[in-house]
Amino acid sequence: MPSLSDGGSVLCFETKERSSSFRGAEGFGEREREIEGFCGIVLKFVIVSMLTIDPSKKNSFQRCIEDGDLVIVYERHDNMKAVKVKKGSELQNRFGVFKHSDWIGKPLGSKVLSNKGGFVYILAPTPELWTCVLSHRTQILYIADISFVISYLEIIPGCLVLESGTGSGSLTTSLARAVAPSGHVHTFDFHEQRAGLARDDFERNGLGSLVTVAVRDIQGEGFPDEFQGTVDSVFLDLPQPWLAIPSAGRMLKQDGVLCSFSPCIEQVQRSCEVLRSDFTDIRTFEVLLRTYEIQEGWIQSATEGNESYRITTHTRRKRQCISSEGNGENTEKASVTSTVMVRPSQEARGHTGYLTFARLICH
Amino acid sequence: MASLSLSFPLYSALDLSERRRQPPAARGLRSGSCPIFAVNREVLIPLEKPIGYTGADPYKISSTSDPLMAGELFGGHQSPSVNPRVTWEGCSVLLDINDGDRLVFARLSPAANLKIGDKKCSLRPLIGCPFGSQFRVEMGPNGPYLERCIHRPTLAANDMAVREKGNEQVESESKDNRALVDNNTAQSLSCEDIDAMRRDGATGNEIVEALIANSSTFGMKTVFSQEKYKRKKQKKYAPKVLLRRPFTRSICEAYFKKYPTRIGFLRIDALSLLLSLANISAYSDVLLVDMVGGLLTGAVAERLGGTGYICNTYFGGTSYPLDIARIFNFSSEFDSRIVQAPFSFLCSAENHDEEDRKLHESDQSSGIQSITKKDSLTKCDTSTGSTLVQEEQPLQNDNSSLDEELGNTKETLSSGHEGLHENNASINYKSVNPRKQASSDAIKMWREKGFNSLIVAAPELEVDDIVKKLLPLLSYSAPFAIYHQYLQPLATCMHTLQTSKMAIGLQISEPWLREYQVLPSRSHPQMQMSGFGGYILSGTRICNNSEACNGNQ
Ligand SMILES: C[S@@+](CC[C@H](N)C(=O)[O-])C[C@H]1O[C@@H](n2cnc3c(N)ncnc32)[C@H](O)[C@@H]1O
């Protein structure tokens, strides 16, 4: 039995690391009972939470890193990692060895040093950061699609939402944030292991009270009848969504919104054909993000004897060197001005999938 | 419970039917208000075009309906605080006329009227109907009225058959339009004939059927052209009104389509990104700079669901208009959670009371808020101030008086705002007042704890400077998102934040949204798309204070 010591940090979950590998359905049953038994305590003592379910625990200047917290270790925007803070543990990366005990008591958002003087930042988890660090057990949805889906499905606190499949839980995490504190997300995947791992993730992230994961073949069996006519929004990310659409329609309240995400236009085509019988306002979108990078540079004006127009860019570090040594140079060449320049990033995502939305016809 | 006894007629609102025709440059820039943009000579805003409603699915119309039954059928009135799906008296709605041709925000009351074409219809039949219901203008003995159309699955099946016929036809196209000559002789019904039918009490649909029967070319058209013809005639002779929920999605799209300048060209996908990137979630205390008319405030409040707080801050003496936030159907507990404070109050602790007094005075002189109202609002702030640290505590006892006051407030507040609403006096009941001053308790708390999120949508301000000022108000590790119509100010801002080491995870992104037509064998991107949805700079505030984070410098 877990104890209440250690500041009462997420007692139930802490004892079971996800790394303890997958257990069969039996194991989960056991685990659920355990969690159920501690439900009241869990709600009261969750400090490792991505969301502020308990308003007194919300982030503030005073909120410091505590033993048991789930944090995001930030190296660069494209290099982050989720870490559970544990006294006595260490994090090792190319910058050296970081002792967790050095982190405890510092504010979230602090820069922490390794034994070699390297540094990382320790951040509070958010659904956006989670999408960057989660383990990809499937293809996942990213921020552009996720944010659009939440708005277009009209998900607000208190909503009841159905999702299938759960996959890696990237979208589910944002759905949970949107329905909190009083709504609920029921998410279904027919892959038992994935469902289990996703459930573990939600619990570790403090979303256990907002999300229920179930193993079910949604294309074959549809959603459970108990939800009939009670659901505000349904999200489908399935290979043959048209098989699940009739069931989704039965679950929705009138005027409730459905969204189906499909990478291929042929899937969209078939889905739309089925949607037309019970849905209206059927709209298909593609959402992408283009990112930009900035550079500070010196643009030389094309003066006499200087036929070509030159742009010199520097990384920030270089620029600092130059400004400390190169004052003379700058005064010498008065025609050189420093500008912040911006251009689209080299790499961009070209396609993720089509988002098809539809509203249940109001009879 | 929202069935209210309102004694005065309400019809509000904001009719978005006429899109301002302006050259794009003029729409983007209000002259003189944004000096920073002067550096952007080479930066052009791509031409903005409205996203059309797809119309991919024509609405079905049946001739039987009984609007009076609707209330019973769907459980009658519901409490507006639990995400209501049925309208009530005093409820704010978006009326979508003929598939988005005209969009009108209105407040339902028995006395409210809507003019469609040359016919004035009462909005009374809309009260107690589920959102998503559709109405058609019909002629009755007492003049035109709105009749609810009940969708029937059988009709949907019929429609399906049309689709399938169309599908087959595309696969083995037997008809084409080569023989159609446009010489205005195809229609043998004259205007007089149609008027005569009307006088005889023909329904709109009967007229449409007659027009089809009397068109010599209709039979020669392809199935798709026939559908298009029918839809065009229905719009004219049997206009329909769709009852939509005023949600962030519909409000943002309506404004983006009809008045994009009022929301700084903030497209729904960009707005959605702001909300996600700033981690807007229940119980958050959110700092906003909303210069997009209150759309941002409403969208954030919707996500907070009556928990947490929104503090709108502003620079200089006058706060920004937030009228769009009043279109949302927020219950009264939301209202106490939306406040504003001038930036100077948020950052300086000491002479707050002094400044407060000055503000009172200046408000009085500029006529923005009357002193009596101000006092009463301060009172209500104090009461919410005490709930700040506790669970939410509905202010039920003084609700009624509060609403009344807000009604008055509204009249005074929006009178100066460029005629955004046709009839200011009519918008009041149950709409939030987003322009109450934050209590000093709340400000003190925010100064101690910091805000959990920051969103800036100030398309006309120099963001670099204000972001530098606002970031210190955010608690450590809190995310923020800045919206701008132009790229360069964000690039400069990003550079400033990088060099000052105030934030990490900095990223500038530009959302891109394309809608598709999906029809059997006829799927393709829509011909028109919005070429411009603005830019977003996002990041996370870090603790760069050597004392708090000892040893990191
Ligand atoms: C691409 S993933 C979903 C990713 C998810 N949206 C995310 O953001 O992480 C698709 C999931 O659907 C599940 N799936 C496929 N067919 C299914 C079915 N018939 N019933 C339930 N789940 C199914 C797969 O196991 C897979 O995990």
mmCIF file of N, CA, C and O in Angstrom, chain B residues 263-336:
data_model
loop_
_atom_site.group_PDB
_atom_site.id
_atom_site.type_symbol
_atom_site.label_atom_id
_atom_site.label_comp_id
_atom_site.label_asym_id
_atom_site.label_seq_id
_atom_site.Cartn_x
_atom_site.Cartn_y
_atom_site.Cartn_z
ATOM 1 N N ILE B 263 -11.851 42.390 -36.023
ATOM 2 C CA ILE B 263 -11.181 41.375 -35.197
ATOM 3 C C ILE B 263 -9.728 41.224 -35.635
ATOM 4 O O ILE B 263 -9.110 40.182 -35.415
ATOM 5 N N GLY B 264 -9.193 42.266 -36.248
ATOM 6 C CA GLY B 264 -7.785 42.250 -36.641
ATOM 7 C C GLY B 264 -7.423 41.075 -37.532
ATOM 8 O O GLY B 264 -6.331 40.547 -37.444
ATOM 9 N N PHE B 265 -8.343 40.632 -38.362
ATOM 10 C CA PHE B 265 -8.134 39.503 -39.281
ATOM 11 C C PHE B 265 -7.782 38.211 -38.538
ATOM 12 O O PHE B 265 -7.091 37.352 -39.071
ATOM 13 N N LEU B 266 -8.235 38.115 -37.300
ATOM 14 C CA LEU B 266 -7.938 36.926 -36.496
ATOM 15 C C LEU B 266 -8.845 35.779 -36.948
ATOM 16 O O LEU B 266 -10.029 35.740 -36.614
ATOM 17 N N ARG B 267 -8.268 34.873 -37.699
ATOM 18 C CA ARG B 267 -9.050 33.763 -38.254
ATOM 19 C C ARG B 267 -9.208 32.684 -37.190
ATOM 20 O O ARG B 267 -8.395 32.559 -36.287
ATOM 21 N N ILE B 268 -10.241 31.869 -37.325
ATOM 22 C CA ILE B 268 -10.555 30.877 -36.290
ATOM 23 C C ILE B 268 -9.388 29.939 -35.995
ATOM 24 O O ILE B 268 -9.145 29.576 -34.844
ATOM 25 N N ASP B 269 -8.623 29.561 -37.000
ATOM 26 C CA ASP B 269 -7.503 28.652 -36.718
ATOM 27 C C ASP B 269 -6.411 29.364 -35.934
ATOM 28 O O ASP B 269 -5.767 28.773 -35.058
ATOM 29 N N ALA B 270 -6.221 30.663 -36.214
ATOM 30 C CA ALA B 270 -5.224 31.431 -35.458
ATOM 31 C C ALA B 270 -5.697 31.616 -34.017
ATOM 32 O O ALA B 270 -4.927 31.451 -33.068
ATOM 33 N N LEU B 271 -6.968 31.926 -33.856
ATOM 34 C CA LEU B 271 -7.527 32.093 -32.514
ATOM 35 C C LEU B 271 -7.404 30.786 -31.726
ATOM 36 O O LEU B 271 -7.021 30.779 -30.548
ATOM 37 N N SER B 272 -7.710 29.670 -32.378
ATOM 38 C CA SER B 272 -7.602 28.372 -31.710
ATOM 39 C C SER B 272 -6.177 28.112 -31.253
ATOM 40 O O SER B 272 -5.943 27.605 -30.157
ATOM 41 N N LEU B 273 -5.228 28.466 -32.103
ATOM 42 C CA LEU B 273 -3.824 28.280 -31.742
ATOM 43 C C LEU B 273 -3.441 29.120 -30.532
ATOM 44 O O LEU B 273 -2.725 28.659 -29.646
ATOM 45 N N LEU B 274 -3.914 30.357 -30.499
ATOM 46 C CA LEU B 274 -3.607 31.222 -29.355
ATOM 47 C C LEU B 274 -4.073 30.567 -28.058
ATOM 48 O O LEU B 274 -3.352 30.536 -27.064
ATOM 49 N N LEU B 275 -5.298 30.030 -28.102
ATOM 50 C CA LEU B 275 -5.868 29.441 -26.889
ATOM 51 C C LEU B 275 -5.079 28.216 -26.456
ATOM 52 O O LEU B 275 -4.857 27.991 -25.270
ATOM 53 N N SER B 276 -4.649 27.408 -27.418
ATOM 54 C CA SER B 276 -3.877 26.211 -27.080
ATOM 55 C C SER B 276 -2.470 26.578 -26.623
ATOM 56 O O SER B 276 -2.001 26.106 -25.592
ATOM 57 N N LEU B 277 -1.814 27.418 -27.414
ATOM 58 C CA LEU B 277 -0.420 27.744 -27.099
ATOM 59 C C LEU B 277 -0.291 28.421 -25.741
ATOM 60 O O LEU B 277 0.719 28.294 -25.067
ATOM 61 N N ALA B 278 -1.311 29.164 -25.343
ATOM 62 C CA ALA B 278 -1.260 29.838 -24.042
ATOM 63 C C ALA B 278 -1.803 28.939 -22.936
ATOM 64 O O ALA B 278 -1.945 29.380 -21.802
ATOM 65 N N ASN B 279 -2.121 27.694 -23.268
ATOM 66 C CA ASN B 279 -2.569 26.717 -22.271
ATOM 67 C C ASN B 279 -3.781 27.213 -21.474
ATOM 68 O O ASN B 279 -3.839 27.085 -20.251
ATOM 69 N N ILE B 280 -4.748 27.777 -22.166
ATOM 70 C CA ILE B 280 -5.942 28.253 -21.472
ATOM 71 C C ILE B 280 -6.712 27.049 -20.948
ATOM 72 O O ILE B 280 -7.110 26.174 -21.713
ATOM 73 N N SER B 281 -6.866 26.982 -19.635
ATOM 74 C CA SER B 281 -7.574 25.849 -19.045
ATOM 75 C C SER B 281 -8.287 26.302 -17.787
ATOM 76 O O SER B 281 -7.974 27.362 -17.231
ATOM 77 N N ALA B 282 -9.229 25.481 -17.344
ATOM 78 C CA ALA B 282 -10.048 25.835 -16.191
ATOM 79 C C ALA B 282 -9.163 26.284 -15.036
ATOM 80 O O ALA B 282 -8.061 25.770 -14.857
ATOM 81 N N TYR B 283 -9.638 27.207 -14.285
ATOM 82 C CA TYR B 283 -8.971 27.764 -13.096
ATOM 83 C C TYR B 283 -7.762 28.637 -13.403
ATOM 84 O O TYR B 283 -7.079 29.086 -12.483
ATOM 85 N N SER B 284 -7.461 28.882 -14.671
ATOM 86 C CA SER B 284 -6.322 29.735 -14.983
ATOM 87 C C SER B 284 -6.654 31.197 -14.735
ATOM 88 O O SER B 284 -7.796 31.624 -14.930
ATOM 89 N N ASP B 285 -5.645 31.949 -14.345
ATOM 90 C CA ASP B 285 -5.753 33.402 -14.313
ATOM 91 C C ASP B 285 -5.037 33.906 -15.553
ATOM 92 O O ASP B 285 -3.827 33.736 -15.684
ATOM 93 N N VAL B 286 -5.804 34.493 -16.454
ATOM 94 C CA VAL B 286 -5.280 34.799 -17.780
ATOM 95 C C VAL B 286 -5.156 36.303 -17.964
ATOM 96 O O VAL B 286 -6.109 37.049 -17.708
ATOM 97 N N LEU B 287 -3.994 36.731 -18.404
ATOM 98 C CA LEU B 287 -3.780 38.145 -18.710
ATOM 99 C C LEU B 287 -3.955 38.328 -20.216
ATOM 100 O O LEU B 287 -3.376 37.576 -21.003
ATOM 101 N N LEU B 288 -4.772 39.305 -20.592
ATOM 102 C CA LEU B 288 -5.050 39.515 -22.007
ATOM 103 C C LEU B 288 -4.796 40.966 -22.407
ATOM 104 O O LEU B 288 -4.996 41.876 -21.601
ATOM 105 N N VAL B 289 -4.379 41.147 -23.646
ATOM 106 C CA VAL B 289 -4.504 42.447 -24.288
ATOM 107 C C VAL B 289 -5.394 42.175 -25.488
ATOM 108 O O VAL B 289 -4.958 41.575 -26.463
ATOM 109 N N ASP B 290 -6.650 42.536 -25.363
ATOM 110 C CA ASP B 290 -7.623 42.215 -26.402
ATOM 111 C C ASP B 290 -7.939 43.482 -27.187
ATOM 112 O O ASP B 290 -8.707 44.327 -26.743
ATOM 113 N N MET B 291 -7.318 43.598 -28.355
ATOM 114 C CA MET B 291 -7.659 44.720 -29.244
ATOM 115 C C MET B 291 -8.356 44.175 -30.479
ATOM 116 O O MET B 291 -8.259 44.724 -31.559
ATOM 117 N N VAL B 292 -9.033 43.043 -30.293
ATOM 118 C CA VAL B 292 -9.800 42.460 -31.387
ATOM 119 C C VAL B 292 -11.281 42.447 -31.013
ATOM 120 O O VAL B 292 -12.017 41.509 -31.293
ATOM 121 N N GLY B 293 -11.688 43.517 -30.336
ATOM 122 C CA GLY B 293 -13.109 43.777 -30.132
ATOM 123 C C GLY B 293 -13.797 42.940 -29.063
ATOM 124 O O GLY B 293 -15.013 42.993 -28.938
ATOM 125 N N GLY B 294 -13.034 42.143 -28.311
ATOM 126 C CA GLY B 294 -13.662 41.314 -27.284
ATOM 127 C C GLY B 294 -13.805 39.862 -27.713
ATOM 128 O O GLY B 294 -14.218 39.021 -26.923
ATOM 129 N N LEU B 295 -13.443 39.571 -28.951
ATOM 130 C CA LEU B 295 -13.508 38.188 -29.425
ATOM 131 C C LEU B 295 -12.588 37.294 -28.599
ATOM 132 O O LEU B 295 -12.956 36.196 -28.177
ATOM 133 N N LEU B 296 -11.388 37.789 -28.331
ATOM 134 C CA LEU B 296 -10.422 37.014 -27.561
ATOM 135 C C LEU B 296 -10.930 36.794 -26.139
ATOM 136 O O LEU B 296 -10.878 35.685 -25.604
ATOM 137 N N THR B 297 -11.454 37.861 -25.547
ATOM 138 C CA THR B 297 -11.984 37.766 -24.191
ATOM 139 C C THR B 297 -13.088 36.715 -24.120
ATOM 140 O O THR B 297 -13.097 35.871 -23.221
ATOM 141 N N GLY B 298 -13.997 36.763 -25.083
ATOM 142 C CA GLY B 298 -15.091 35.792 -25.115
ATOM 143 C C GLY B 298 -14.578 34.376 -25.294
ATOM 144 O O GLY B 298 -15.026 33.451 -24.621
ATOM 145 N N ALA B 299 -13.613 34.213 -26.197
ATOM 146 C CA ALA B 299 -13.087 32.882 -26.484
ATOM 147 C C ALA B 299 -12.392 32.301 -25.257
ATOM 148 O O ALA B 299 -12.551 31.120 -24.946
ATOM 149 N N VAL B 300 -11.639 33.140 -24.548
ATOM 150 C CA VAL B 300 -10.939 32.654 -23.355
ATOM 151 C C VAL B 300 -11.957 32.335 -22.259
ATOM 152 O O VAL B 300 -11.877 31.293 -21.601
ATOM 153 N N ALA B 301 -12.947 33.210 -22.085
ATOM 154 C CA ALA B 301 -13.966 32.975 -21.057
ATOM 155 C C ALA B 301 -14.707 31.668 -21.320
ATOM 156 O O ALA B 301 -15.000 30.909 -20.400
ATOM 157 N N GLU B 302 -14.979 31.399 -22.580
ATOM 158 C CA GLU B 302 -15.656 30.156 -22.952
ATOM 159 C C GLU B 302 -14.833 28.951 -22.493
ATOM 160 O O GLU B 302 -15.369 27.978 -21.977
ATOM 161 N N ARG B 303 -13.514 29.038 -22.654
ATOM 162 C CA ARG B 303 -12.639 27.921 -22.248
ATOM 163 C C ARG B 303 -12.519 27.815 -20.729
ATOM 164 O O ARG B 303 -12.228 26.751 -20.197
ATOM 165 N N LEU B 304 -12.663 28.938 -20.037
ATOM 166 C CA LEU B 304 -12.540 28.898 -18.580
ATOM 167 C C LEU B 304 -13.825 28.363 -17.942
ATOM 168 O O LEU B 304 -13.810 27.898 -16.807
ATOM 169 N N GLY B 305 -14.913 28.465 -18.665
ATOM 170 C CA GLY B 305 -16.168 27.897 -18.185
ATOM 171 C C GLY B 305 -16.620 28.414 -16.832
ATOM 172 O O GLY B 305 -17.176 27.665 -16.040
ATOM 173 N N GLY B 306 -16.381 29.682 -16.560
ATOM 174 C CA GLY B 306 -16.852 30.240 -15.294
ATOM 175 C C GLY B 306 -15.888 30.009 -14.137
ATOM 176 O O GLY B 306 -16.206 30.298 -12.997
ATOM 177 N N THR B 307 -14.701 29.482 -14.422
ATOM 178 C CA THR B 307 -13.668 29.355 -13.390
ATOM 179 C C THR B 307 -12.560 30.348 -13.706
ATOM 180 O O THR B 307 -12.583 30.988 -14.751
ATOM 181 N N GLY B 308 -11.561 30.438 -12.862
ATOM 182 C CA GLY B 308 -10.400 31.280 -13.150
ATOM 183 C C GLY B 308 -10.766 32.742 -13.321
ATOM 184 O O GLY B 308 -11.859 33.175 -12.938
ATOM 185 N N TYR B 309 -9.850 33.501 -13.890
ATOM 186 C CA TYR B 309 -10.089 34.926 -14.110
ATOM 187 C C TYR B 309 -9.472 35.389 -15.419
ATOM 188 O O TYR B 309 -8.448 34.861 -15.845
ATOM 189 N N ILE B 310 -10.122 36.378 -16.014
ATOM 190 C CA ILE B 310 -9.543 37.063 -17.164
ATOM 191 C C ILE B 310 -9.286 38.489 -16.737
ATOM 192 O O ILE B 310 -10.201 39.159 -16.252
ATOM 193 N N CYS B 311 -8.065 38.928 -16.899
ATOM 194 C CA CYS B 311 -7.779 40.333 -16.651
ATOM 195 C C CYS B 311 -7.321 40.964 -17.958
ATOM 196 O O CYS B 311 -6.268 40.616 -18.487
ATOM 197 N N ASN B 312 -8.131 41.838 -18.494
ATOM 198 C CA ASN B 312 -7.747 42.582 -19.686
ATOM 199 C C ASN B 312 -6.941 43.787 -19.249
ATOM 200 O O ASN B 312 -7.374 44.546 -18.390
ATOM 201 N N THR B 313 -5.788 43.965 -19.840
ATOM 202 C CA THR B 313 -5.028 45.153 -19.475
ATOM 203 C C THR B 313 -4.909 46.065 -20.683
ATOM 204 O O THR B 313 -5.099 45.626 -21.822
ATOM 205 N N TYR B 314 -4.664 47.336 -20.412
ATOM 206 C CA TYR B 314 -4.578 48.303 -21.503
ATOM 207 C C TYR B 314 -3.557 49.371 -21.157
ATOM 208 O O TYR B 314 -3.194 49.556 -20.007
ATOM 209 N N PHE B 315 -3.091 50.011 -22.187
ATOM 210 C CA PHE B 315 -2.045 51.025 -22.035
ATOM 211 C C PHE B 315 -2.656 52.378 -22.342
ATOM 212 O O PHE B 315 -3.462 52.499 -23.252
ATOM 213 N N GLY B 316 -2.274 53.372 -21.589
ATOM 214 C CA GLY B 316 -2.890 54.674 -21.773
ATOM 215 C C GLY B 316 -4.197 54.707 -21.015
ATOM 216 O O GLY B 316 -4.566 53.736 -20.339
ATOM 217 N N GLY B 317 -4.908 55.792 -21.155
ATOM 218 C CA GLY B 317 -6.061 56.018 -20.301
ATOM 219 C C GLY B 317 -7.319 55.230 -20.634
ATOM 220 O O GLY B 317 -8.144 54.994 -19.771
ATOM 221 N N THR B 318 -7.471 54.832 -21.874
ATOM 222 C CA THR B 318 -8.747 54.254 -22.283
ATOM 223 C C THR B 318 -8.616 52.776 -22.568
ATOM 224 O O THR B 318 -7.683 52.348 -23.247
ATOM 225 N N SER B 319 -9.573 52.018 -22.069
ATOM 226 C CA SER B 319 -9.562 50.592 -22.358
ATOM 227 C C SER B 319 -10.144 50.369 -23.754
ATOM 228 O O SER B 319 -10.742 51.257 -24.350
ATOM 229 N N TYR B 320 -9.952 49.167 -24.261
ATOM 230 C CA TYR B 320 -10.364 48.877 -25.626
ATOM 231 C C TYR B 320 -11.788 48.318 -25.638
ATOM 232 O O TYR B 320 -12.204 47.680 -24.681
ATOM 233 N N PRO B 321 -12.502 48.518 -26.733
ATOM 234 C CA PRO B 321 -13.865 47.974 -26.799
ATOM 235 C C PRO B 321 -13.843 46.443 -26.748
ATOM 236 O O PRO B 321 -12.973 45.812 -27.334
ATOM 237 N N LEU B 322 -14.793 45.881 -26.019
ATOM 238 C CA LEU B 322 -14.838 44.422 -25.865
ATOM 239 C C LEU B 322 -16.250 43.902 -26.151
ATOM 240 O O LEU B 322 -16.667 42.881 -25.608
ATOM 241 N N ASP B 323 -16.963 44.614 -27.003
ATOM 242 C CA ASP B 323 -18.385 44.314 -27.170
ATOM 243 C C ASP B 323 -18.687 42.904 -27.655
ATOM 244 O O ASP B 323 -19.737 42.355 -27.352
ATOM 245 N N ILE B 324 -17.767 42.327 -28.416
ATOM 246 C CA ILE B 324 -18.061 40.996 -28.953
ATOM 247 C C ILE B 324 -18.247 39.980 -27.829
ATOM 248 O O ILE B 324 -19.020 39.035 -27.954
ATOM 249 N N ALA B 325 -17.587 40.220 -26.706
ATOM 250 C CA ALA B 325 -17.727 39.289 -25.579
ATOM 251 C C ALA B 325 -19.171 39.213 -25.091
ATOM 252 O O ALA B 325 -19.576 38.236 -24.468
ATOM 253 N N ARG B 326 -19.945 40.253 -25.386
ATOM 254 C CA ARG B 326 -21.335 40.266 -24.933
ATOM 255 C C ARG B 326 -22.245 39.382 -25.766
ATOM 256 O O ARG B 326 -23.380 39.116 -25.387
ATOM 257 N N ILE B 327 -21.761 38.958 -26.915
ATOM 258 C CA ILE B 327 -22.591 38.124 -27.783
ATOM 259 C C ILE B 327 -22.683 36.698 -27.232
ATOM 260 O O ILE B 327 -23.650 35.991 -27.464
ATOM 261 N N PHE B 328 -21.664 36.276 -26.497
ATOM 262 C CA PHE B 328 -21.671 34.916 -25.943
ATOM 263 C C PHE B 328 -22.782 34.804 -24.898
ATOM 264 O O PHE B 328 -23.100 35.771 -24.217
ATOM 265 N N ASN B 329 -23.325 33.599 -24.767
ATOM 266 C CA ASN B 329 -24.300 33.364 -23.706
ATOM 267 C C ASN B 329 -23.570 32.890 -22.456
ATOM 268 O O ASN B 329 -23.420 31.692 -22.233
ATOM 269 N N PHE B 330 -23.071 33.817 -21.676
ATOM 270 C CA PHE B 330 -22.397 33.430 -20.449
ATOM 271 C C PHE B 330 -23.341 33.607 -19.276
ATOM 272 O O PHE B 330 -24.032 34.605 -19.184
ATOM 273 N N SER B 331 -23.327 32.653 -18.382
ATOM 274 C CA SER B 331 -24.179 32.794 -17.210
ATOM 275 C C SER B 331 -23.508 33.769 -16.241
ATOM 276 O O SER B 331 -22.358 34.151 -16.415
ATOM 277 N N SER B 332 -24.256 34.142 -15.206
ATOM 278 C CA SER B 332 -23.779 35.267 -14.396
ATOM 279 C C SER B 332 -22.468 34.962 -13.676
ATOM 280 O O SER B 332 -21.723 35.870 -13.363
ATOM 281 N N GLU B 333 -22.170 33.680 -13.431
ATOM 282 C CA GLU B 333 -20.903 33.461 -12.721
ATOM 283 C C GLU B 333 -19.705 33.804 -13.586
ATOM 284 O O GLU B 333 -18.623 34.055 -13.070
ATOM 285 N N PHE B 334 -19.889 33.832 -14.885
ATOM 286 C CA PHE B 334 -18.775 34.224 -15.755
ATOM 287 C C PHE B 334 -18.452 35.700 -15.574
ATOM 288 O O PHE B 334 -17.308 36.118 -15.670
ATOM 289 N N ASP B 335 -19.507 36.467 -15.359
ATOM 290 C CA ASP B 335 -19.354 37.906 -15.420
ATOM 291 C C ASP B 335 -18.347 38.420 -14.406
ATOM 292 O O ASP B 335 -17.517 39.276 -14.704
ATOM 293 N N SER B 336 -18.416 37.857 -13.202
ATOM 294 C CA SER B 336 -17.522 38.351 -12.150
ATOM 295 C C SER B 336 -16.074 37.971 -12.432
ATOM 296 O O SER B 336 -15.170 38.430 -11.759
#
